[in-house]
Amino acid sequence: MNPLNHVAIIMDGNGRWGLKNKNSRNAGHKAGLNTVEKIIKETIRNNIKFLTLYAFSTENWKRPKKEINYLFKLLENFLINRIEDLHKQNIKLKIIGVKNFSLRLNKLLNQSEKKTSKNSKLQINLALNYGSKSELIGAFKNINKNKDKISEKSIKKYLQTKDIPDPDILIRTGNTKRLSNFLLWQIAYSEIFFEKKLWPDFKEKDYNKIIKKFKNIKRNYGNI
Ligand code: FPP
């Protein structure tokens, strides 16, 4: 059985779910947050150490202002209301991506990271204003600046995920088969699961089905 340390998720389908069920994309994001809570719980129950969630990409800035503001308000409320409990559960929060939000949100993100930095039960990496290509460009620039040799090791050293093992599993919900500029370097050998359900409809049992499937896959890493 394969060990499972790290699950990464592209939480796609909120907008469609919201339009279909509540005639509002933002209602889909709100419902998506409930799924986030469920999946965090289930990740802990499965004793998985790292969970990376794609919450806002560098490309998501193209969305209408009203939707962007709603998403950040949701995030802000989530941190204000839930960080104490996450901390009590020994969960560490790390942001990957560039923190160029409002002063208020940046401060809240920094405080949340700092407060939970010593926790060890589960590390949640929240990808915010994250794009894999820009992360890689940043790494190459740093290699250049520091006159390092280009190698897998030196590239990893300058990625925002430098201290995080590569994902074993990548899940994308929402019935779309693309990677959307997410962890392109890190998923070189991840097992990828495309899930038809929209993120707000994704349930613990769907997650556990994927975990079970993953555990029985023969991972060859190029060998036979
Ligand atoms: C993609 O669905 C989802 C997002 C861009 C936002 C994800 C946010 C959440 C799950 C809620 C907030 C989370 C936290 C941790 C506070 P989409 O809107 O692209 O869906 P669509 O493909 O149906 O339009």
mmCIF file of N, CA and C and ligand atoms in Angstrom, residues 11-17 25 29-30 32-33 36 53-56 60 63 67 71 74-75 78 126 198-199, ligand 1:
data_model
loop_
_atom_site.group_PDB
_atom_site.id
_atom_site.type_symbol
_atom_site.label_atom_id
_atom_site.label_comp_id
_atom_site.label_asym_id
_atom_site.label_seq_id
_atom_site.Cartn_x
_atom_site.Cartn_y
_atom_site.Cartn_z
ATOM 1 N N MET A 11 -10.039 23.012 -6.477
ATOM 2 C CA MET A 11 -11.440 22.957 -6.015
ATOM 3 C C MET A 11 -12.329 23.646 -7.047
ATOM 4 N N ASP A 12 -12.618 22.953 -8.127
ATOM 5 C CA ASP A 12 -13.314 23.616 -9.242
ATOM 6 C C ASP A 12 -14.811 23.284 -9.236
ATOM 7 N N GLY A 13 -15.592 24.254 -9.658
ATOM 8 C CA GLY A 13 -17.030 24.006 -9.837
ATOM 9 C C GLY A 13 -17.945 24.810 -8.933
ATOM 10 N N ASN A 14 -17.369 25.678 -8.105
ATOM 11 C CA ASN A 14 -18.210 26.490 -7.205
ATOM 12 C C ASN A 14 -19.195 27.352 -7.985
ATOM 13 N N GLY A 15 -18.667 28.045 -8.986
ATOM 14 C CA GLY A 15 -19.499 28.990 -9.744
ATOM 15 C C GLY A 15 -20.686 28.284 -10.385
ATOM 16 N N ARG A 16 -20.402 27.165 -11.057
ATOM 17 C CA ARG A 16 -21.486 26.422 -11.719
ATOM 18 C C ARG A 16 -22.506 25.907 -10.696
ATOM 19 N N TRP A 17 -22.001 25.420 -9.576
ATOM 20 C CA TRP A 17 -22.900 24.898 -8.533
ATOM 21 C C TRP A 17 -23.816 26.019 -8.029
ATOM 22 N N ARG A 25 -23.175 32.802 -8.373
ATOM 23 C CA ARG A 25 -21.855 32.164 -8.326
ATOM 24 C C ARG A 25 -21.284 32.227 -6.901
ATOM 25 N N HIS A 29 -19.384 29.654 -3.940
ATOM 26 C CA HIS A 29 -18.141 29.763 -3.173
ATOM 27 C C HIS A 29 -18.411 29.511 -1.683
ATOM 28 N N LYS A 30 -19.544 30.039 -1.225
ATOM 29 C CA LYS A 30 -19.901 29.822 0.184
ATOM 30 C C LYS A 30 -20.077 28.316 0.456
ATOM 31 N N GLY A 32 -18.754 26.011 -1.235
ATOM 32 C CA GLY A 32 -17.431 25.402 -1.398
ATOM 33 C C GLY A 32 -16.632 25.428 -0.106
ATOM 34 N N LEU A 33 -16.845 26.448 0.678
ATOM 35 C CA LEU A 33 -16.136 26.542 1.953
ATOM 36 C C LEU A 33 -16.571 25.421 2.911
ATOM 37 N N VAL A 36 -14.559 22.559 2.040
ATOM 38 C CA VAL A 36 -13.190 22.707 2.573
ATOM 39 C C VAL A 36 -13.144 22.176 4.006
ATOM 40 N N LEU A 53 -4.543 23.475 -1.042
ATOM 41 C CA LEU A 53 -5.813 23.861 -1.650
ATOM 42 C C LEU A 53 -5.618 25.076 -2.553
ATOM 43 N N TYR A 54 -6.075 24.946 -3.790
ATOM 44 C CA TYR A 54 -5.944 26.056 -4.755
ATOM 45 C C TYR A 54 -7.161 26.957 -4.583
ATOM 46 N N ALA A 55 -6.974 28.059 -3.869
ATOM 47 C CA ALA A 55 -8.121 28.919 -3.546
ATOM 48 C C ALA A 55 -8.224 30.126 -4.471
ATOM 49 N N PHE A 56 -7.073 30.588 -5.008
ATOM 50 C CA PHE A 56 -7.122 31.762 -5.902
ATOM 51 C C PHE A 56 -5.855 31.774 -6.762
ATOM 52 N N ASN A 60 -7.117 34.300 -11.638
ATOM 53 C CA ASN A 60 -8.468 34.602 -11.125
ATOM 54 C C ASN A 60 -8.746 36.102 -10.983
ATOM 55 N N ARG A 63 -11.583 37.836 -12.964
ATOM 56 C CA ARG A 63 -13.018 37.709 -12.625
ATOM 57 C C ARG A 63 -13.619 39.063 -12.240
ATOM 58 N N GLU A 67 -17.084 39.310 -7.490
ATOM 59 C CA GLU A 67 -16.758 37.923 -7.116
ATOM 60 C C GLU A 67 -15.433 37.865 -6.356
ATOM 61 N N LEU A 71 -14.879 36.502 -2.540
ATOM 62 C CA LEU A 71 -13.947 35.420 -2.193
ATOM 63 C C LEU A 71 -13.011 35.841 -1.057
ATOM 64 N N LEU A 74 -14.850 36.038 2.217
ATOM 65 C CA LEU A 74 -15.059 34.672 2.714
ATOM 66 C C LEU A 74 -13.791 34.163 3.420
ATOM 67 N N LEU A 75 -12.678 34.416 2.773
ATOM 68 C CA LEU A 75 -11.393 33.986 3.335
ATOM 69 C C LEU A 75 -11.127 34.706 4.662
ATOM 70 N N PHE A 78 -13.297 33.371 7.307
ATOM 71 C CA PHE A 78 -12.842 32.021 7.645
ATOM 72 C C PHE A 78 -11.671 32.113 8.624
ATOM 73 N N LEU A 126 -2.408 26.961 1.635
ATOM 74 C CA LEU A 126 -3.485 27.627 0.908
ATOM 75 C C LEU A 126 -2.840 28.410 -0.237
ATOM 76 N N LEU A 198 -18.972 18.696 -8.886
ATOM 77 C CA LEU A 198 -18.573 20.073 -8.593
ATOM 78 C C LEU A 198 -18.092 20.119 -7.138
ATOM 79 N N TRP A 199 -17.179 21.038 -6.836
ATOM 80 C CA TRP A 199 -16.567 21.057 -5.494
ATOM 81 C C TRP A 199 -17.590 21.059 -4.353
HETATM 82 C C1 FPP B 1 -13.044 27.487 -8.535
HETATM 83 O O1 FPP B 1 -14.383 27.313 -8.898
HETATM 84 C C2 FPP B 1 -12.953 27.959 -7.167
HETATM 85 C C3 FPP B 1 -12.321 29.090 -6.796
HETATM 86 C C4 FPP B 1 -11.613 29.976 -7.737
HETATM 87 C C5 FPP B 1 -12.335 29.528 -5.374
HETATM 88 C C6 FPP B 1 -12.189 28.453 -4.359
HETATM 89 C C7 FPP B 1 -12.721 28.951 -3.070
HETATM 90 C C8 FPP B 1 -13.382 28.217 -2.147
HETATM 91 C C9 FPP B 1 -13.544 26.763 -2.235
HETATM 92 C C10 FPP B 1 -13.993 28.859 -0.969
HETATM 93 C C11 FPP B 1 -13.053 29.660 -0.164
HETATM 94 C C12 FPP B 1 -11.987 28.861 0.446
HETATM 95 C C13 FPP B 1 -11.304 29.234 1.533
HETATM 96 C C14 FPP B 1 -10.212 28.373 2.046
HETATM 97 C C15 FPP B 1 -11.627 30.455 2.286
HETATM 98 P P1 FPP B 1 -14.968 28.201 -10.062
HETATM 99 O O2 FPP B 1 -15.563 29.426 -9.460
HETATM 100 O O3 FPP B 1 -13.934 28.423 -11.117
HETATM 101 O O4 FPP B 1 -16.112 27.275 -10.619
HETATM 102 P P2 FPP B 1 -16.679 27.223 -12.094
HETATM 103 O O5 FPP B 1 -15.673 26.471 -12.919
HETATM 104 O O6 FPP B 1 -17.957 26.470 -11.933
HETATM 105 O O7 FPP B 1 -16.888 28.634 -12.549
#
